[in-house]
Each structure stands twice: as C-alpha cells, then as structure tokens.
PDB file of C-alpha atoms in Angstrom:
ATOM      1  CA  UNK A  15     106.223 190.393 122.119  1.00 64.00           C
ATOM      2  CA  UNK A  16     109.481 188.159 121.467  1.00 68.00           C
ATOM      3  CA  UNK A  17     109.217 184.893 120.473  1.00 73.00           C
ATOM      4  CA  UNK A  18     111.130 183.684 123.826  1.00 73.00           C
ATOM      5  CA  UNK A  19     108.177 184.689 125.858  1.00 76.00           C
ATOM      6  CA  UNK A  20     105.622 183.835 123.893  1.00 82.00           C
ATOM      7  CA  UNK A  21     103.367 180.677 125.760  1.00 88.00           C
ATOM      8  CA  UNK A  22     101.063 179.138 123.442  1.00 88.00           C
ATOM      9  CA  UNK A  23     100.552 176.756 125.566  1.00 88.00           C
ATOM     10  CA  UNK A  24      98.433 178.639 128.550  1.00 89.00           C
ATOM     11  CA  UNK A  25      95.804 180.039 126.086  1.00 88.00           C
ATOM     12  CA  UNK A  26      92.715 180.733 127.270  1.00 88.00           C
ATOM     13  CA  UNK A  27      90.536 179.582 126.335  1.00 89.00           C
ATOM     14  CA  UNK A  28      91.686 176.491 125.539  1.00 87.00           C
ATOM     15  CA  UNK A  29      88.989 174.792 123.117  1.00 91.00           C
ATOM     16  CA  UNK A  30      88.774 178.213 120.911  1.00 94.00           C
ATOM     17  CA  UNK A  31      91.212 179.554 117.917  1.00 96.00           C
ATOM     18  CA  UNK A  32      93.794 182.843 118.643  1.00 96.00           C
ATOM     19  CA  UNK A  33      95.792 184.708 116.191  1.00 96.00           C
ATOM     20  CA  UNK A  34      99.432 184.809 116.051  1.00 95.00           C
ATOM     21  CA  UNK A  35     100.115 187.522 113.889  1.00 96.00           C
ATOM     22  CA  UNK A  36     103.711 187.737 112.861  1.00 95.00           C
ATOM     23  CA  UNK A  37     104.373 189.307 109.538  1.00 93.00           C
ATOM     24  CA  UNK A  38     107.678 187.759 108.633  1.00 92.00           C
ATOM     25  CA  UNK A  39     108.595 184.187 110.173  1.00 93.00           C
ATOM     26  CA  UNK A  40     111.096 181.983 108.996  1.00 93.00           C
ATOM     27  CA  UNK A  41     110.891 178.130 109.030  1.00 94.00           C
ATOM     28  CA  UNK A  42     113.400 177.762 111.262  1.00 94.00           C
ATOM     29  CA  UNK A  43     111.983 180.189 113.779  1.00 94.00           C
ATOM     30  CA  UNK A  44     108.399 178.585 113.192  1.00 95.00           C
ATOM     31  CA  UNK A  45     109.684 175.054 113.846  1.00 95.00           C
ATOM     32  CA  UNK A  46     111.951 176.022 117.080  1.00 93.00           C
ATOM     33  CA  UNK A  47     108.443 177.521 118.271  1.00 94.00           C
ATOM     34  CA  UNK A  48     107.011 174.396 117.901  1.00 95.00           C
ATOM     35  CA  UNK A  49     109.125 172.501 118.945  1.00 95.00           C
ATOM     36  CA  UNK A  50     109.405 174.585 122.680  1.00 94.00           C
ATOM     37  CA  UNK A  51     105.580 174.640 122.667  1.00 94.00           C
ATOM     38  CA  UNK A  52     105.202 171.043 122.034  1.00 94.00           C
ATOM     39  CA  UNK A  53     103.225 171.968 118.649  1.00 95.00           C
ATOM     40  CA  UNK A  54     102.197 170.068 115.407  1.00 96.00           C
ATOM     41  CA  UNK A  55     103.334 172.852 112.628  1.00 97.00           C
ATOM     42  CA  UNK A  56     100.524 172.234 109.877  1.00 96.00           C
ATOM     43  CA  UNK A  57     100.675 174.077 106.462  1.00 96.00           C
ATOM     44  CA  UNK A  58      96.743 174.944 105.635  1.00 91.00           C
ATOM     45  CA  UNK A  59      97.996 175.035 101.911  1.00 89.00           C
ATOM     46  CA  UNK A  60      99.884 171.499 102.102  1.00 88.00           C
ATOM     47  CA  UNK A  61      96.908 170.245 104.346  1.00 87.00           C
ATOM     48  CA  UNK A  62      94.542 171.783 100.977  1.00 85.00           C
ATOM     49  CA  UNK A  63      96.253 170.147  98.050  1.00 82.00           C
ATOM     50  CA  UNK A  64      95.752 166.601  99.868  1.00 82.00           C
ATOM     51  CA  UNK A  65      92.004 167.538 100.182  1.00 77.00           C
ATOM     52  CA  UNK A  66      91.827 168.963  96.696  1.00 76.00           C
ATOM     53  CA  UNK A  67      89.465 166.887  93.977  1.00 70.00           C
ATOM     54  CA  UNK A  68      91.849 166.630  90.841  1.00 69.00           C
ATOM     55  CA  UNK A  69      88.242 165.925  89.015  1.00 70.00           C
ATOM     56  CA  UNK A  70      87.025 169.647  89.495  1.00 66.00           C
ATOM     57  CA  UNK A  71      88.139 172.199  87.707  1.00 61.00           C
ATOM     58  CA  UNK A  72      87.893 175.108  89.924  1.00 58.00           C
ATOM     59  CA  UNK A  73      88.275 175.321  94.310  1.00 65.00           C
ATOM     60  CA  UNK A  74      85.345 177.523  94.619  1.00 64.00           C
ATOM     61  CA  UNK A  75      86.506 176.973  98.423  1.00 66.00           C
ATOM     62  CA  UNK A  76      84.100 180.398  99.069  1.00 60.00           C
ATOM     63  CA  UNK A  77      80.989 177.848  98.117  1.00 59.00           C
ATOM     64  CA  UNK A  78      82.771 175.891 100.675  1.00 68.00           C
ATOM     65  CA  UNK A  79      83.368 177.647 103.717  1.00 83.00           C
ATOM     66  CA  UNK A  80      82.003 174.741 106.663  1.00 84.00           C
ATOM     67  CA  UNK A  81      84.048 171.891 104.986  1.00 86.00           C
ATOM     68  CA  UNK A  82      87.182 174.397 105.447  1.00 88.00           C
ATOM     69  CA  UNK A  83      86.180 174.417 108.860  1.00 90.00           C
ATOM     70  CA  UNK A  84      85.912 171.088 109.722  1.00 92.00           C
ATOM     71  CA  UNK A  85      89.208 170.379 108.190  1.00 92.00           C
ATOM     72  CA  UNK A  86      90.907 172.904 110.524  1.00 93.00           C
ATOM     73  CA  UNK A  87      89.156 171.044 112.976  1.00 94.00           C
ATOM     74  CA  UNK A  88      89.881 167.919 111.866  1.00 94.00           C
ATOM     75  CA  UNK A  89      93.911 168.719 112.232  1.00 94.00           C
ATOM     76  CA  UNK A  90      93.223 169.207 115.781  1.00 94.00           C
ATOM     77  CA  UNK A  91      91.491 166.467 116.745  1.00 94.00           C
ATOM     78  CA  UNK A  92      94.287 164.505 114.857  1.00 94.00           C
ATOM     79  CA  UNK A  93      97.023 165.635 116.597  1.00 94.00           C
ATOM     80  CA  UNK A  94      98.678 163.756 119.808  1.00 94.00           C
ATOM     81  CA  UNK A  95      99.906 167.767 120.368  1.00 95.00           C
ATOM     82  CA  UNK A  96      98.551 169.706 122.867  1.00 96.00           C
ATOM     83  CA  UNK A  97      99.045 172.881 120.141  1.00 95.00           C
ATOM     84  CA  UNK A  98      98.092 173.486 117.121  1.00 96.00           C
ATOM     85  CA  UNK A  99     100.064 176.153 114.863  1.00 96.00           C
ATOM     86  CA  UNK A 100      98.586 176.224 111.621  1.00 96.00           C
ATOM     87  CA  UNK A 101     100.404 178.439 108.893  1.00 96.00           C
ATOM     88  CA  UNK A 102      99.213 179.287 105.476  1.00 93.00           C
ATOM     89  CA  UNK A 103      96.190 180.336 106.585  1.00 94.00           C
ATOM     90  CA  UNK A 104      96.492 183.531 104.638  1.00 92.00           C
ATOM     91  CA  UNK A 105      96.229 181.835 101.243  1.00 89.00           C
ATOM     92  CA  UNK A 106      92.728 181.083 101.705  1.00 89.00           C
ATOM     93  CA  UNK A 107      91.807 184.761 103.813  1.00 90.00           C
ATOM     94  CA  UNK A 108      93.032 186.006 100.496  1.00 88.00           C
ATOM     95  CA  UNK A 109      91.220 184.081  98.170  1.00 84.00           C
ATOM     96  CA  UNK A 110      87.923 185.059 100.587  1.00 85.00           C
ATOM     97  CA  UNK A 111      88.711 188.602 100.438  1.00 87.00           C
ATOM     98  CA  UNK A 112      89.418 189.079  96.575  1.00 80.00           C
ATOM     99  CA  UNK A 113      85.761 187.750  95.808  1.00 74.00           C
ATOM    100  CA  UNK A 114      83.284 190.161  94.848  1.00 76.00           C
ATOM    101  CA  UNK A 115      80.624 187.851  96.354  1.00 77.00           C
ATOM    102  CA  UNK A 116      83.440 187.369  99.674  1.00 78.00           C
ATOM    103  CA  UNK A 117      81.554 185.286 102.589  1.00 84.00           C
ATOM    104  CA  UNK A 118      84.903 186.403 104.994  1.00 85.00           C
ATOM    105  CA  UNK A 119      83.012 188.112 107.283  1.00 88.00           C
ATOM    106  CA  UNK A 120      81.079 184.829 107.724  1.00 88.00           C
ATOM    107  CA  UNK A 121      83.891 182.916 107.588  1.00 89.00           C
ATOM    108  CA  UNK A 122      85.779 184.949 110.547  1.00 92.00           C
ATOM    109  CA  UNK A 123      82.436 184.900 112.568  1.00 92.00           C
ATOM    110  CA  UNK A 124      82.348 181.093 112.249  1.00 91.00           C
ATOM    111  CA  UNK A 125      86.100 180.462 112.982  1.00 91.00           C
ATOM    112  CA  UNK A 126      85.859 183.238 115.747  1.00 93.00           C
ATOM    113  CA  UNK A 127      82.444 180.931 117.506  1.00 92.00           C
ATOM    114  CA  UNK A 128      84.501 176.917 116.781  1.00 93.00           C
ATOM    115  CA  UNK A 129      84.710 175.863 120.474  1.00 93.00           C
ATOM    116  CA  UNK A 130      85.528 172.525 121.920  1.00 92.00           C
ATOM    117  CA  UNK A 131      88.379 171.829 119.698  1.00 93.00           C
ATOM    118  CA  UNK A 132      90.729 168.781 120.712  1.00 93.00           C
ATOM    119  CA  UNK A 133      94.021 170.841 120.685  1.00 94.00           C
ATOM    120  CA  UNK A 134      94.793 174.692 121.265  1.00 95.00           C
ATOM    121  CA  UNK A 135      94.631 175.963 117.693  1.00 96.00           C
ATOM    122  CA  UNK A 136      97.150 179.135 117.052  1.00 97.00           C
ATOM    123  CA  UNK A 137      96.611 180.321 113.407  1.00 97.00           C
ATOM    124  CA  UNK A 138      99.904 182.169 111.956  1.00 97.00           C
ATOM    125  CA  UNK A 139      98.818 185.391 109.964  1.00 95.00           C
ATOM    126  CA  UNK A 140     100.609 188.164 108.513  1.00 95.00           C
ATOM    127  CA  UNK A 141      99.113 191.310 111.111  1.00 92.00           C
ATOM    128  CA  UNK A 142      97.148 193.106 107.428  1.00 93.00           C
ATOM    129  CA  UNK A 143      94.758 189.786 107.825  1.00 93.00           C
ATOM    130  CA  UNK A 144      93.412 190.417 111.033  1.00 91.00           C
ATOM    131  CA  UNK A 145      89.674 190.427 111.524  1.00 92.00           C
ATOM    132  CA  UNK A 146      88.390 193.494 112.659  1.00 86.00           C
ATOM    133  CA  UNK A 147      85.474 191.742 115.316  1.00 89.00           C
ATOM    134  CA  UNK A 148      88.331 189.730 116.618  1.00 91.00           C
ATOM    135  CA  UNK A 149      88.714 190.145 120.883  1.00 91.00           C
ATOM    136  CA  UNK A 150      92.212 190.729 121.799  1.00 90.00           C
ATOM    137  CA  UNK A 151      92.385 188.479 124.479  1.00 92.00           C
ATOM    138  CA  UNK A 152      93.367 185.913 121.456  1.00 94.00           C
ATOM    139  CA  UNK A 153      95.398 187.679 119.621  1.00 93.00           C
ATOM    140  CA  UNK A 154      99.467 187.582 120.196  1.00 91.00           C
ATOM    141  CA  UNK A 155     101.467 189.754 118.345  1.00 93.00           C
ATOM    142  CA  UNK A 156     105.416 189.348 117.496  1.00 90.00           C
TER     143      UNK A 156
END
C-alpha cells in the first residue's frame, strides 16, 4: 500500500492495537505520516530509557511483560492525538524472542486482547516481526 493512501485514522477498531509493518522507513517519511494523520510519533526505546531503573543491573523486561503493557498504554492515554504511532517496538520483540525462556507468544496474545485504549495505537514493525495469530484486518502493509 503507499504511504499516500494509507488512513490510520479510520481503524477499526478503534480502542485495539494494528500493525504497520514497513521494513524500511525513514524519519522524515515517519514524521510527514504523522503529521497528515494527526499522530504523536513515540520511540518505545526513548519512551524505555526514561522508565529504566539506573539502580538495577539488568532489564529482565521478559519478567516484566504487564508493566510493558501498561506503558504502551499509558502513551495513549497521554496523548491529546487521536493516533498513536509507536516505533521501536522491535527492540523489545527481539529481546522477547532471543530468550530461551521467551514469554512472546504471551506477550503478542496480551497486546493482541488490550482494548479500550484512549488513542488508536499503530505499532511500526519491520514485516519479519509479525505475529503469526495476528487477524489481518489490523495489519497495514507498505
């Protein structure tokens, strides 16, 4: 799909998280989206390092999985956009699927079933991170 048609705005349904999968975006391209769509851009790894506890040694983010959630969450509720597109997403997918002890599948299943969110949440990932159980009705490719 070209970016010129894409519509994150009319996403249904509304209170649930879709895929964009796009495999090589630039920033310029990412923020002209944005800005069309009326969008708060949010960087999952900037959002992290705020979040991070310099007192711990490790992120262990996989013992972690519901806080994650309610901090992607938690950037839609805080938004005065009507769209979320959160980016850098695929840093922690990674980290989930590199683990020998991975929780990913219960980490899609969980971010597949967050409804009522405050703002239509669009999460950027490269198309070799898509969930397999994920329906295609909220999925956009580019």
């Amino acid at each position: 799909m070209p970016i010129d048609d894409l519509k994150l705005r009319e996403a249904q349904p509304s209170d649930r998280p879709h895929l964009l999968l796009w495999d090589t975006p630039s920033d310029q391209e990412l923020k002209a989206l944005a800005y069309r769509e009326n969008a708060s851009l949010i960087s999952y790894r900037t959002h992290l390092i705020t979040r991070i506890n310099t007192g711990n040694s490790f992120l262990t983010l996989h013992l972690w999985l519901e806080r994650e959630l309610d901090a992607i969450k938690a950037m839609c509720a805080n938004t005065s956009n009507p769209v979320v597109l959160l980016k850098d997403l695929d840093c922690l997918i990674t980290y989930l699927r590199v683990r020998s002890d991975s929780p990913i599948t219960l980490f899609w299943q969980n971010l597949f079933y967050t409804r009522h969110l405050q703002s239509i949440l669009w999460i950027l990932l490269p198309s070799k991170l898509t969930p397999p159980n994920w329906d295609d009705s909220r999925i956009l490719r580019i």
